[in-house]
Coordinates of C-alpha atoms in Angstrom, one line a residue:
M1 CA -15.1 -20.3 13.5
N2 CA -16.4 -16.8 13.0
Y3 CA -17.7 -16.2 9.5
L4 CA -15.2 -13.3 9.1
D5 CA -12.4 -15.7 9.9
E6 CA -13.6 -18.0 7.1
L7 CA -13.7 -15.1 4.6
E8 CA -10.3 -13.9 5.7
N9 CA -8.8 -17.4 5.4
E10 CA -10.1 -17.8 1.9
S11 CA -8.7 -14.4 0.9
I12 CA -5.3 -15.2 2.3
Y13 CA -5.3 -18.6 0.6
I14 CA -6.0 -16.7 -2.7
M15 CA -3.2 -14.2 -2.1
R16 CA -0.7 -17.0 -1.4
E17 CA -1.8 -18.8 -4.6
V18 CA -1.2 -15.6 -6.6
A19 CA 2.3 -15.4 -5.1
A20 CA 3.0 -19.1 -5.9
Q21 CA 1.6 -19.2 -9.4
F22 CA 2.6 -15.8 -11.0
D23 CA 5.9 -14.1 -11.7
N24 CA 4.8 -10.5 -11.6
P25 CA 1.5 -9.8 -9.8
V26 CA 0.2 -6.3 -8.8
I27 CA -2.5 -5.1 -6.5
L28 CA -4.9 -2.6 -8.2
F29 CA -5.3 0.1 -5.6
S30 CA -7.9 2.8 -5.7
G31 CA -7.8 4.2 -2.2
G32 CA -11.3 2.8 -1.5
K33 CA -12.3 0.6 1.3
D34 CA -12.1 -2.6 -0.7
S35 CA -8.6 -2.1 -2.0
I36 CA -7.5 -0.9 1.5
T37 CA -8.9 -4.2 2.9
L38 CA -7.0 -6.1 0.2
V39 CA -3.7 -4.4 1.4
H40 CA -4.5 -5.4 5.0
L41 CA -5.1 -9.0 3.9
A42 CA -1.9 -9.0 1.9
V43 CA 0.1 -7.8 4.9
K44 CA -1.5 -10.6 7.1
A45 CA -1.0 -13.2 4.3
F46 CA 2.8 -12.8 4.2
Y47 CA 3.7 -11.4 7.7
P48 CA 6.4 -11.1 8.9
A49 CA 7.8 -11.0 5.4
P50 CA 7.0 -7.9 3.3
V51 CA 4.1 -7.9 0.8
P52 CA 5.5 -9.5 -2.4
F53 CA 3.3 -7.4 -4.7
R54 CA 3.7 -3.9 -6.0
L55 CA 0.6 -1.7 -6.1
L56 CA -0.8 0.2 -9.1
H57 CA -3.2 3.2 -9.0
V58 CA -4.8 4.4 -12.2
D59 CA -5.4 8.0 -11.4
T60 CA -8.1 9.8 -13.3
G61 CA -7.0 13.2 -12.0
H62 CA -10.6 13.6 -10.7
N63 CA -10.2 11.7 -7.5
F64 CA -11.4 12.8 -4.1
P65 CA -8.5 14.7 -2.5
E66 CA -9.1 12.9 0.8
T67 CA -8.5 9.6 -1.0
I68 CA -5.2 10.6 -2.6
S69 CA -3.9 12.0 0.7
F70 CA -4.8 8.8 2.5
R71 CA -3.2 6.7 -0.3
D72 CA 0.1 8.4 0.1
E73 CA 0.1 8.2 3.9
L74 CA -0.7 4.5 3.8
M75 CA 2.0 3.7 1.3
E76 CA 4.6 5.5 3.5
E77 CA 3.4 3.9 6.7
L78 CA 3.5 0.3 5.2
G79 CA 6.6 0.9 3.0
L80 CA 4.8 -0.4 -0.1
D81 CA 5.9 0.2 -3.7
L82 CA 3.2 2.2 -5.4
I83 CA 3.1 2.8 -9.2
V84 CA 0.8 5.6 -10.3
R85 CA -0.3 6.0 -13.9
Y86 CA -2.4 8.9 -15.0
V87 CA -5.4 9.0 -17.4
E88 CA -4.3 12.6 -18.2
D89 CA -1.1 11.2 -19.8
S90 CA -3.1 8.7 -21.8
I91 CA -5.3 11.6 -23.1
N92 CA -2.3 13.7 -24.1
E93 CA -0.1 11.0 -25.5
K94 CA -2.8 9.2 -27.5
N95 CA -5.0 12.2 -28.4
I96 CA -8.0 10.6 -26.7
K97 CA -11.1 12.7 -26.8
E98 CA -12.7 13.3 -23.4
E99 CA -16.4 13.1 -22.8
S100 CA -18.3 16.4 -22.6
G101 CA -21.7 17.4 -21.1
R102 CA -23.3 17.2 -17.7
Y103 CA -22.3 13.6 -17.0
A104 CA -18.8 13.7 -18.6
S105 CA -16.4 11.4 -16.8
R106 CA -12.9 9.9 -17.3
N107 CA -14.0 6.7 -15.7
K108 CA -14.1 4.7 -19.0
L109 CA -10.7 6.1 -20.1
Q110 CA -9.1 4.2 -17.1
T111 CA -9.2 1.1 -19.3
V112 CA -6.6 2.6 -21.7
T113 CA -4.3 3.6 -18.9
L114 CA -4.7 0.2 -17.1
L115 CA -3.9 -1.9 -20.2
D116 CA -0.9 0.3 -21.1
A117 CA 0.4 -0.2 -17.5
I118 CA -0.1 -3.9 -17.6
E119 CA 1.9 -4.0 -20.9
E120 CA 4.6 -1.6 -19.6
F121 CA 5.4 -3.6 -16.5
G122 CA 4.5 -7.1 -17.8
F123 CA 2.0 -7.8 -15.0
D124 CA 0.6 -11.4 -15.3
A125 CA -1.9 -11.1 -12.5
C126 CA -3.8 -8.0 -11.3
I127 CA -5.4 -8.3 -7.8
G128 CA -8.5 -6.2 -7.2
G129 CA -11.2 -5.6 -4.7
A130 CA -14.3 -6.3 -6.8
R131 CA -17.1 -8.3 -5.1
R132 CA -19.9 -10.4 -6.7
D133 CA -22.6 -8.5 -4.8
E134 CA -21.7 -5.1 -6.3
E135 CA -23.1 -5.5 -9.9
K136 CA -24.4 -8.3 -12.1
A137 CA -21.4 -8.3 -14.5
R138 CA -19.1 -8.8 -11.6
A139 CA -21.2 -11.7 -10.4
K140 CA -20.1 -13.5 -13.5
E141 CA -16.4 -13.3 -12.6
R142 CA -14.3 -16.2 -11.4
I143 CA -11.8 -15.6 -8.6
F144 CA -9.1 -16.2 -11.2
S145 CA -10.6 -14.3 -14.1
F146 CA -8.9 -14.9 -17.4
R147 CA -8.0 -12.0 -19.8
D148 CA -6.7 -12.5 -23.3
D149 CA -3.6 -10.9 -24.9
F150 CA -5.7 -7.8 -25.6
G151 CA -6.7 -7.5 -21.9
Q152 CA -10.3 -8.3 -22.8
W153 CA -12.8 -10.4 -20.8
D154 CA -15.2 -13.0 -22.2
A155 CA -17.7 -14.3 -19.6
R156 CA -18.0 -17.5 -21.7
N157 CA -14.3 -18.2 -21.8
Q158 CA -13.6 -18.7 -18.1
R159 CA -12.3 -21.7 -16.2
P160 CA -14.2 -23.8 -13.7
E161 CA -13.1 -23.4 -10.1
L162 CA -13.9 -26.7 -8.4
F163 CA -12.8 -27.5 -4.8
D164 CA -10.9 -24.2 -4.6
I165 CA -8.5 -25.2 -7.3
L166 CA -7.4 -22.0 -9.0
N167 CA -5.8 -22.3 -12.4
G168 CA -3.4 -19.5 -13.2
K169 CA -1.8 -21.0 -16.3
I170 CA -1.6 -18.4 -19.1
N171 CA 0.4 -17.8 -22.3
S172 CA 2.7 -14.8 -22.9
G173 CA 0.7 -11.5 -23.0
E174 CA -2.4 -12.9 -21.3
N175 CA -3.2 -12.0 -17.7
I176 CA -5.4 -13.0 -14.8
R177 CA -7.6 -10.6 -12.8
V178 CA -7.8 -11.9 -9.2
F179 CA -10.6 -11.2 -6.8
P180 CA -9.7 -12.3 -3.3
I181 CA -12.8 -10.8 -1.7
S182 CA -15.2 -11.9 -4.4
N183 CA -17.3 -13.8 -1.9
W184 CA -17.6 -10.9 0.5
T185 CA -20.5 -8.5 0.7
E186 CA -20.4 -4.8 1.4
L187 CA -21.5 -5.4 5.0
D188 CA -18.8 -8.2 5.4
V189 CA -16.2 -5.6 4.4
W190 CA -17.4 -3.1 6.9
N191 CA -17.7 -5.6 9.7
Y192 CA -14.1 -6.8 9.0
I193 CA -12.9 -3.2 8.9
K194 CA -14.4 -2.7 12.3
R195 CA -13.0 -5.9 13.7
E196 CA -9.5 -5.2 12.4
N197 CA -9.6 -1.5 13.2
I198 CA -8.6 -0.6 9.7
E199 CA -8.4 3.2 9.0
L200 CA -10.3 4.7 6.0
P201 CA -10.4 8.0 4.2
S202 CA -12.7 10.5 5.9
V203 CA -15.1 10.7 2.9
Y204 CA -16.6 7.4 4.1
F205 CA -18.0 9.0 7.2
A206 CA -20.5 11.8 7.6
H207 CA -19.1 15.3 7.0
K208 CA -20.3 18.7 5.8
R209 CA -19.6 19.3 2.2
A210 CA -20.6 21.8 -0.5
V211 CA -23.0 19.9 -2.8
F212 CA -25.7 20.3 -5.4
L213 CA -28.7 18.2 -6.4
R214 CA -29.1 16.6 -9.9
D215 CA -31.6 14.0 -10.9
G216 CA -32.3 13.1 -7.3
L217 CA -28.6 12.5 -6.5
I218 CA -26.2 14.5 -4.3
W219 CA -23.0 15.7 -6.1
S220 CA -19.9 17.3 -4.7
D221 CA -19.3 20.8 -5.9
S222 CA -16.0 20.4 -7.8
P223 CA -14.2 22.1 -10.7
F224 CA -14.1 18.6 -12.3
I225 CA -17.9 18.3 -12.4
H226 CA -20.0 20.3 -14.9
R227 CA -22.8 22.1 -13.0
D228 CA -25.7 23.9 -14.7
Q229 CA -26.5 27.5 -13.6
E230 CA -29.8 26.4 -12.0
E231 CA -28.0 23.8 -9.9
T232 CA -27.5 25.7 -6.6
V233 CA -24.7 24.8 -4.3
F234 CA -25.4 24.3 -0.6
E235 CA -23.8 22.7 2.4
K236 CA -25.1 19.3 3.6
E237 CA -24.0 16.5 5.9
V238 CA -23.1 13.5 3.6
R239 CA -20.9 10.6 3.2
F240 CA -19.8 8.3 0.3
R241 CA -20.4 4.6 0.1
T242 CA -17.9 4.2 -2.8
V243 CA -15.1 6.6 -3.7
G244 CA -14.4 6.3 -7.4
D245 CA -13.9 9.2 -9.8
M246 CA -15.7 12.3 -8.4
T247 CA -17.5 12.9 -11.7
C248 CA -19.5 9.7 -11.5
T249 CA -19.8 9.1 -7.7
A250 CA -22.7 10.7 -5.8
A251 CA -23.0 11.1 -2.1
V252 CA -25.7 10.0 0.3
A253 CA -27.3 12.1 3.0
S254 CA -26.0 10.7 6.3
S255 CA -25.2 11.4 9.9
A256 CA -23.1 8.2 10.3
S257 CA -19.8 9.4 11.7
S258 CA -18.6 6.1 13.3
L259 CA -18.1 2.6 12.1
E260 CA -21.0 1.3 14.1
A261 CA -23.3 4.0 12.6
V262 CA -22.2 3.2 9.1
I263 CA -22.7 -0.5 9.5
A264 CA -26.2 0.1 10.9
E265 CA -27.0 2.4 8.0
I266 CA -25.8 -0.1 5.4
D267 CA -27.7 -2.9 7.1
A268 CA -30.9 -0.9 6.6
A269 CA -30.2 0.4 3.1
E270 CA -32.5 -0.6 0.3
I271 CA -30.2 0.2 -2.6
S272 CA -26.7 -1.2 -3.3
E273 CA -23.6 0.9 -2.8
R274 CA -23.2 1.3 -6.6
G275 CA -26.6 2.8 -6.8
A276 CA -24.8 6.1 -6.5
R277 CA -22.4 5.4 -9.4
I278 CA -23.8 7.1 -12.5
D279 CA -21.4 5.2 -14.8
D280 CA -23.3 2.0 -14.0
K281 CA -26.6 3.6 -15.0
R282 CA -25.7 4.5 -18.6
S283 CA -27.1 1.2 -19.9
E284 CA -28.3 -2.2 -18.7
A285 CA -24.9 -3.6 -19.7
A286 CA -22.7 -0.6 -18.9
M287 CA -20.3 -2.5 -16.6
E288 CA -20.1 -5.6 -18.7
E289 CA -19.3 -3.6 -21.8
R290 CA -16.4 -1.9 -20.0
K291 CA -15.1 -5.2 -18.6
E292 CA -15.2 -6.8 -22.0
A293 CA -12.9 -3.9 -23.2
G294 CA -10.4 -4.5 -20.4
Y295 CA -11.8 -2.4 -17.5
F296 CA -11.2 -3.8 -14.1

């Protein structure tokens, strides 16, 4: 059996376990390649029946326009039920103070919006596209990752997963974060996308874009991103390895305009895809601190 078949089978098994064990699961959808792969796997897991999960997108308001357009087209094409909750609403309704300065981002504020949405809809399982190879805090996650009734994560309070036995038993108010592609790598995802002919937003492929340089990284010129006067805008051929909030996601110089070229580029890369995510560089434990507070 091809190794991609093995990964796919494991992910489909996890998806079906979620449907069997939980009353109200949701797929956390960002419009990025990993969450698009999750949707593809969910379709395969339950075909010809419809996907039994709704989708939730926590929109910072600072997303790549190409990602939002792709999201809406995909939802219409597949007939999926998408819920969108906005960080902007959380800021206004709860008088949350936004960050300021050259690295200001709403990324951390997504936690508030996500936890409110989980409570609003009573979701007991949230399926996401996190992978263990992305970042050291995510390597500590189980496939069924327990969250307490405050939505918080404790790496020491997780359940053993022996012989693929996934324990989804929870009390009222608690939830499980589920990671069906936890055992995949970035390269696995791209090879699967190529094999399955999965469409992606155009930002993942090389394109000319107005950008500027800061601290050795390439940033999109955007009204959402603070730019100093000495930071000059110019046009460059770039692509993005990850498509989070624009304010914390840098581009990479690239001429890879096809799946084959992207795969070759990733195979030769010396830094991880999250090397261009400034939110992970704020401290040694930046991701873990956000996860403990309820971040995905």
